[in-house]
Coordinates of C-alpha atoms in Angstrom, one line a residue:
M15 CA -64.1 48.5 123.7
R16 CA -62.5 45.0 124.8
R17 CA -60.4 45.1 127.6
A18 CA -57.1 43.6 127.7
K19 CA -56.8 40.5 130.4
D20 CA -55.2 41.3 133.6
N21 CA -52.3 38.7 133.8
R22 CA -50.6 40.4 136.9
Q23 CA -52.1 37.6 139.2
V24 CA -51.7 34.7 136.7
P25 CA -49.4 32.0 138.4
K26 CA -46.4 30.9 136.7
R27 CA -45.1 27.5 136.1
Y28 CA -41.4 26.9 135.1
Y29 CA -40.1 23.8 133.4
R30 CA -36.5 22.8 133.1
P31 CA -34.9 20.3 131.0
E32 CA -34.7 16.8 132.0
Q33 CA -31.1 16.4 130.9
T34 CA -28.9 18.1 133.7
T35 CA -25.5 17.3 132.5
C36 CA -23.7 18.1 129.4
P37 CA -23.4 14.7 127.2
R38 CA -20.1 16.0 125.9
C39 CA -17.9 16.8 128.9
G40 CA -20.1 16.0 131.9
Q41 CA -20.4 19.3 133.5
T42 CA -23.7 20.5 135.1
L43 CA -25.8 22.5 132.7
R44 CA -26.6 26.1 133.6
R45 CA -29.6 28.3 132.9
C46 CA -29.0 30.6 129.9
Y47 CA -32.5 32.3 129.1
S48 CA -36.2 31.5 128.7
V49 CA -36.9 29.6 125.5
W50 CA -40.7 30.6 125.4
R51 CA -43.5 31.5 127.6
K52 CA -47.3 31.1 127.0
Y53 CA -50.5 31.5 128.8
I54 CA -52.2 28.0 129.0
I55 CA -55.4 27.1 130.7
F56 CA -55.5 23.7 132.8
L57 CA -58.4 22.3 134.5
D58 CA -57.5 24.1 137.7
G59 CA -56.9 27.5 136.1
R60 CA -54.8 29.7 133.9
Y61 CA -51.0 29.9 134.1
L62 CA -48.2 31.4 132.6
V63 CA -45.9 28.5 131.4
V64 CA -42.2 29.2 131.0
S65 CA -39.9 27.0 129.2
L66 CA -36.1 27.4 130.6
G67 CA -33.2 26.9 128.4
Y68 CA -30.0 25.3 129.7
R69 CA -26.6 25.0 128.0
C70 CA -23.1 23.8 128.9
P71 CA -21.0 26.4 130.9
D72 CA -17.8 25.5 129.4
P73 CA -16.9 27.8 126.4
K74 CA -14.2 25.1 125.1
C75 CA -16.9 22.2 125.1
A76 CA -18.1 21.0 121.4
G77 CA -21.6 21.2 122.6
Q78 CA -21.6 24.6 124.4
D79 CA -23.9 26.0 121.7
R80 CA -26.6 23.6 122.2
V81 CA -29.7 24.8 124.4
Y82 CA -31.6 22.2 126.2
E83 CA -35.3 22.4 127.3
S84 CA -38.0 20.4 128.7
Q85 CA -39.6 17.8 126.7
A86 CA -42.5 17.5 129.1
V87 CA -43.5 21.1 128.1
R88 CA -44.1 20.2 124.8
R89 CA -46.6 17.6 125.7
L90 CA -48.6 20.1 127.7
T91 CA -50.7 21.3 124.8
V92 CA -51.3 21.3 120.9
R93 CA -49.6 23.9 118.7
G94 CA -51.8 26.8 118.3
S95 CA -54.0 26.1 121.4
S96 CA -54.2 27.9 124.8
F97 CA -55.8 25.2 126.4
A98 CA -53.8 22.1 127.8
L99 CA -54.3 18.7 126.6
E100 CA -55.9 17.7 129.8
V101 CA -58.7 20.1 129.2
I102 CA -59.1 18.9 125.6
V103 CA -59.1 15.2 126.9
R104 CA -61.6 16.0 129.5
I105 CA -64.0 17.6 127.0
G106 CA -63.6 14.8 124.5
Y107 CA -64.5 12.2 127.4
W108 CA -67.5 14.2 128.4
R109 CA -68.8 14.5 124.9
F110 CA -68.1 11.0 123.7
W111 CA -68.4 8.9 126.7
N112 CA -70.7 10.7 129.0
R113 CA -72.8 12.1 126.0
W114 CA -73.1 15.6 127.3
T115 CA -74.1 18.3 125.1
V116 CA -71.9 21.4 124.1
A117 CA -73.8 23.5 126.6
Q118 CA -73.4 21.0 129.7
I119 CA -69.8 20.8 129.0
H120 CA -69.5 24.6 128.9
E121 CA -71.5 24.9 132.3
M122 CA -69.1 22.4 134.0
L123 CA -66.1 24.3 132.7
T124 CA -67.1 27.7 133.8
Q125 CA -69.2 26.9 136.8
A126 CA -67.1 24.1 138.4
H127 CA -63.7 24.8 137.0
H128 CA -64.2 28.5 136.6
L129 CA -62.3 28.5 133.2
P130 CA -62.6 31.2 130.8
I131 CA -64.1 29.5 127.8
S132 CA -66.9 30.1 125.3
E133 CA -69.2 27.4 123.8
R134 CA -67.7 28.1 120.6
E135 CA -64.3 27.2 121.9
V136 CA -65.7 24.1 123.5
L137 CA -67.0 23.1 120.1
Y138 CA -63.5 23.6 118.4
L139 CA -61.8 21.5 121.1
I140 CA -64.0 18.6 120.5
G141 CA -62.7 18.9 116.8
V142 CA -59.3 19.0 118.1
F143 CA -59.9 16.0 120.3
L144 CA -61.2 14.0 117.5
V145 CA -58.1 14.7 115.4
L146 CA -55.9 13.6 118.3
L147 CA -57.9 10.4 118.6
R148 CA -57.5 9.6 115.1
C149 CA -53.9 9.9 115.3
T150 CA -54.0 7.1 117.9
Y151 CA -55.7 4.5 115.7
H152 CA -52.6 3.0 114.4
L153 CA -51.2 2.6 117.8
R154 CA -54.2 0.9 119.3
L155 CA -54.5 -1.4 116.3
E156 CA -51.0 -2.4 117.0
E157 CA -51.7 -3.2 120.6
H158 CA -54.5 -5.5 119.6
A159 CA -52.6 -6.9 116.6
A160 CA -52.1 -10.3 118.4
Y161 CA -55.7 -10.9 119.1
F162 CA -56.6 -10.0 115.7
R163 CA -54.3 -12.4 114.1
R164 CA -55.5 -15.3 116.5
H165 CA -59.2 -14.5 116.3
G166 CA -59.9 -12.6 113.2
I167 CA -62.0 -9.4 112.9
F168 CA -65.9 -8.6 112.7
I169 CA -66.4 -5.3 111.0
A170 CA -69.3 -2.9 110.6
I171 CA -69.5 -0.6 107.7
D172 CA -71.4 2.8 108.0
A173 CA -72.2 5.0 105.1
L174 CA -73.1 8.8 105.0
K175 CA -74.8 9.4 101.7
P176 CA -75.8 12.8 100.7
E177 CA -77.8 13.7 97.8
N178 CA -76.8 12.2 94.4
G179 CA -73.8 14.0 92.9
N180 CA -72.1 14.6 96.2
T181 CA -69.2 12.1 97.7
A182 CA -70.4 9.2 100.0
L183 CA -68.3 8.7 103.4
Y184 CA -67.8 5.0 104.2
V185 CA -66.2 4.1 107.7
V186 CA -65.2 0.6 108.6
R187 CA -65.0 -0.2 112.3
E188 CA -63.8 -3.2 114.1
L189 CA -66.6 -4.2 116.5
R190 CA -65.0 -5.7 119.5
F191 CA -62.7 -2.5 120.4
G192 CA -64.5 -0.1 118.2
L193 CA -61.4 1.0 116.2
V194 CA -61.6 2.7 113.0
L195 CA -59.9 0.5 110.5
H196 CA -60.4 2.7 107.3
Q197 CA -62.5 5.5 106.0
V198 CA -62.8 6.9 102.5
S199 CA -64.9 9.4 100.6
L200 CA -66.4 8.2 97.3
L201 CA -68.1 9.9 94.3
S202 CA -69.2 6.4 92.8
T203 CA -70.7 3.9 94.8
A204 CA -70.7 0.8 92.3
H205 CA -69.7 -2.5 93.7
Q206 CA -66.2 -2.4 91.8
T207 CA -65.2 0.8 93.3
L208 CA -66.4 -0.4 96.9
A209 CA -64.3 -3.5 96.2
T210 CA -61.3 -1.6 95.4
R211 CA -61.5 1.4 97.6
L212 CA -63.3 0.0 100.6
F213 CA -62.9 -3.6 101.1
Q214 CA -59.4 -4.2 99.5
P215 CA -57.7 -1.8 102.2
V216 CA -59.3 -3.8 105.0
K217 CA -58.2 -7.2 103.4
H218 CA -54.5 -6.0 103.1
L219 CA -54.5 -5.4 106.9
G220 CA -53.8 -9.2 106.9
Y221 CA -56.6 -10.2 109.4
R222 CA -59.2 -12.9 108.6
V223 CA -62.7 -11.1 108.4
R224 CA -65.1 -13.4 110.2
G225 CA -68.1 -11.4 109.6
W226 CA -69.4 -7.9 108.6
V227 CA -72.7 -5.9 109.2
S228 CA -74.1 -2.8 107.4
D229 CA -77.3 -1.8 105.7
D230 CA -78.7 -4.3 103.2
E231 CA -77.0 -2.4 100.2
K232 CA -76.7 -4.5 97.0
A233 CA -73.4 -2.8 95.9
L234 CA -71.7 -3.7 99.3
R235 CA -72.8 -7.3 99.2
M236 CA -71.5 -7.7 95.8
A237 CA -68.2 -5.9 96.7
A238 CA -67.8 -8.1 99.8
A239 CA -68.4 -11.2 97.6
I240 CA -65.6 -10.2 95.2
V241 CA -62.9 -9.6 98.1
L242 CA -63.8 -11.4 101.0

């Protein structure tokens, strides 16, 4: 029989709102109740995180019904996960920058950091990290926009093609900074489809394509000739 976790010795972290005074009347906010509490695993261990709610103490104030809570506590983890973002990011760094295996990451987390995590959870958090990384691409693209407008871009096109009859995944990366500019799954790999679905979205970014590299595929070369 599986035993329930003993949470009696788990330390607590309390988070209070950054807003300390009522924006309507200026009175100091007063604690009213705990908005939520959750067990979260950080790199230094497992904590009970408590988000405290505060509100204006003046019953006559127009903003008395509003409850304020910490914004920082919302950024500790992603919805549905019991692992902190610092754990997820560290796992992603070990996997994709240090090239560690899942077994190596699991050993580091359990032996060096003494965290309660399985290899399956490590694999799941790698997927979460990739989703978060994908969400930052547009921000990273904006960060380097001035450079791209001035110098143009060099792109690489990678394709994952399963057996005939299945969709092929095309990924377009910018070579200097390693940004993913576009990705698309295609059932047809005819050059007309590649021109419309693969090259046109990259061209619409507005940057001069100074060169591109890929496998020597005739359809890709024909599509590039049409669009670029």
